[in-house]
Coordinates of C-alpha atoms in Angstrom, one line a residue:
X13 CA 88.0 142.6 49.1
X14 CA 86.6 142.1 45.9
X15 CA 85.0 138.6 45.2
X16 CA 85.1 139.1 41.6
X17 CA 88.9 139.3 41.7
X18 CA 89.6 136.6 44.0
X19 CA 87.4 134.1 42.3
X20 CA 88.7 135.0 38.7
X21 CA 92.8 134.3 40.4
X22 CA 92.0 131.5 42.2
X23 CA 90.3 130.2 39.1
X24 CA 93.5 130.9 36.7
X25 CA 95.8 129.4 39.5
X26 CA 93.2 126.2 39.4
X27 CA 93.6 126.1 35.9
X28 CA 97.3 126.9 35.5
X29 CA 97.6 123.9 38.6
X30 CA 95.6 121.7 36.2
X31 CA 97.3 122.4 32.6
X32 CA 100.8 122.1 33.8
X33 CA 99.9 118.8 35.8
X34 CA 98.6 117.1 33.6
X35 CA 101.0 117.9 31.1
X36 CA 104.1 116.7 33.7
X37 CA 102.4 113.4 34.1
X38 CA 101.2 112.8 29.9
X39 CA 105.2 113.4 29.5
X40 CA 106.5 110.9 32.1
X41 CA 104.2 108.0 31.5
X42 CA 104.7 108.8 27.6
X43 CA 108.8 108.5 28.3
X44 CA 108.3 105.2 30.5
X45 CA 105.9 103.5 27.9
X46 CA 108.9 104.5 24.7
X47 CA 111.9 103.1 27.7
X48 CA 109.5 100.2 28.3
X49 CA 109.2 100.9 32.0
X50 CA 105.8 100.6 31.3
X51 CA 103.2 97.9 30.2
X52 CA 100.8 100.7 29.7
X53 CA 97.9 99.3 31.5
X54 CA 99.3 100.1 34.9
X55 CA 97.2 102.0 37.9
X56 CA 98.6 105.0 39.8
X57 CA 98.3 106.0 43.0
X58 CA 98.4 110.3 42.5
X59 CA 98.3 112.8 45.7
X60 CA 98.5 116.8 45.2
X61 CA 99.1 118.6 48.0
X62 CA 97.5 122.2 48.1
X63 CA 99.7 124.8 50.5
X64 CA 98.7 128.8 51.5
X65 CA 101.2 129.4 54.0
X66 CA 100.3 132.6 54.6
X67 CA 96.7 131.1 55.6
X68 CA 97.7 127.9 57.4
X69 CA 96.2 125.9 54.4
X70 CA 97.6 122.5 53.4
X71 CA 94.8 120.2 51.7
X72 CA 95.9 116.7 50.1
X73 CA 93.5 114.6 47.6
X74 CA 94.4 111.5 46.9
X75 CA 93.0 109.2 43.7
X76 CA 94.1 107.0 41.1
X77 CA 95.4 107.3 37.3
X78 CA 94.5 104.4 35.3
X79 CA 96.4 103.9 31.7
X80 CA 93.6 101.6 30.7

């Protein structure tokens, strides 16, 4: 195995994970607050769920998104 590998793609998935969540959520909340769906100081509960099947892996965090 090469560590230097392994840390350098688990880092880009990380990152990738990261980029294209945040980016899903910015876009939903942005279309609820123009449909007024939203008051825009609202809290959200947020879970990801992090699965390696392969290894047996599945980790969830939970936290919270505040709008204000």
């Amino acid at each position: 195995m090469n560590d230097d590998t392994f840390n350098m793609d688990i880092r880009k998935f990380l990152k990738k994970v990261g980029v294209t969540s945040q980016r899903e959520i910015e876009l939903v909340v942005h279309d609820a607050l123009q449909a007024g769906k939203l008051l825009g100081n609202e809290k959200f509960a947020v879970k990801m769920t992090l699965e390696v099947p392969a290894l047996n892996i599945r980790h969830v965090i939970d936290g919270e998104i505040a709008l204000e």
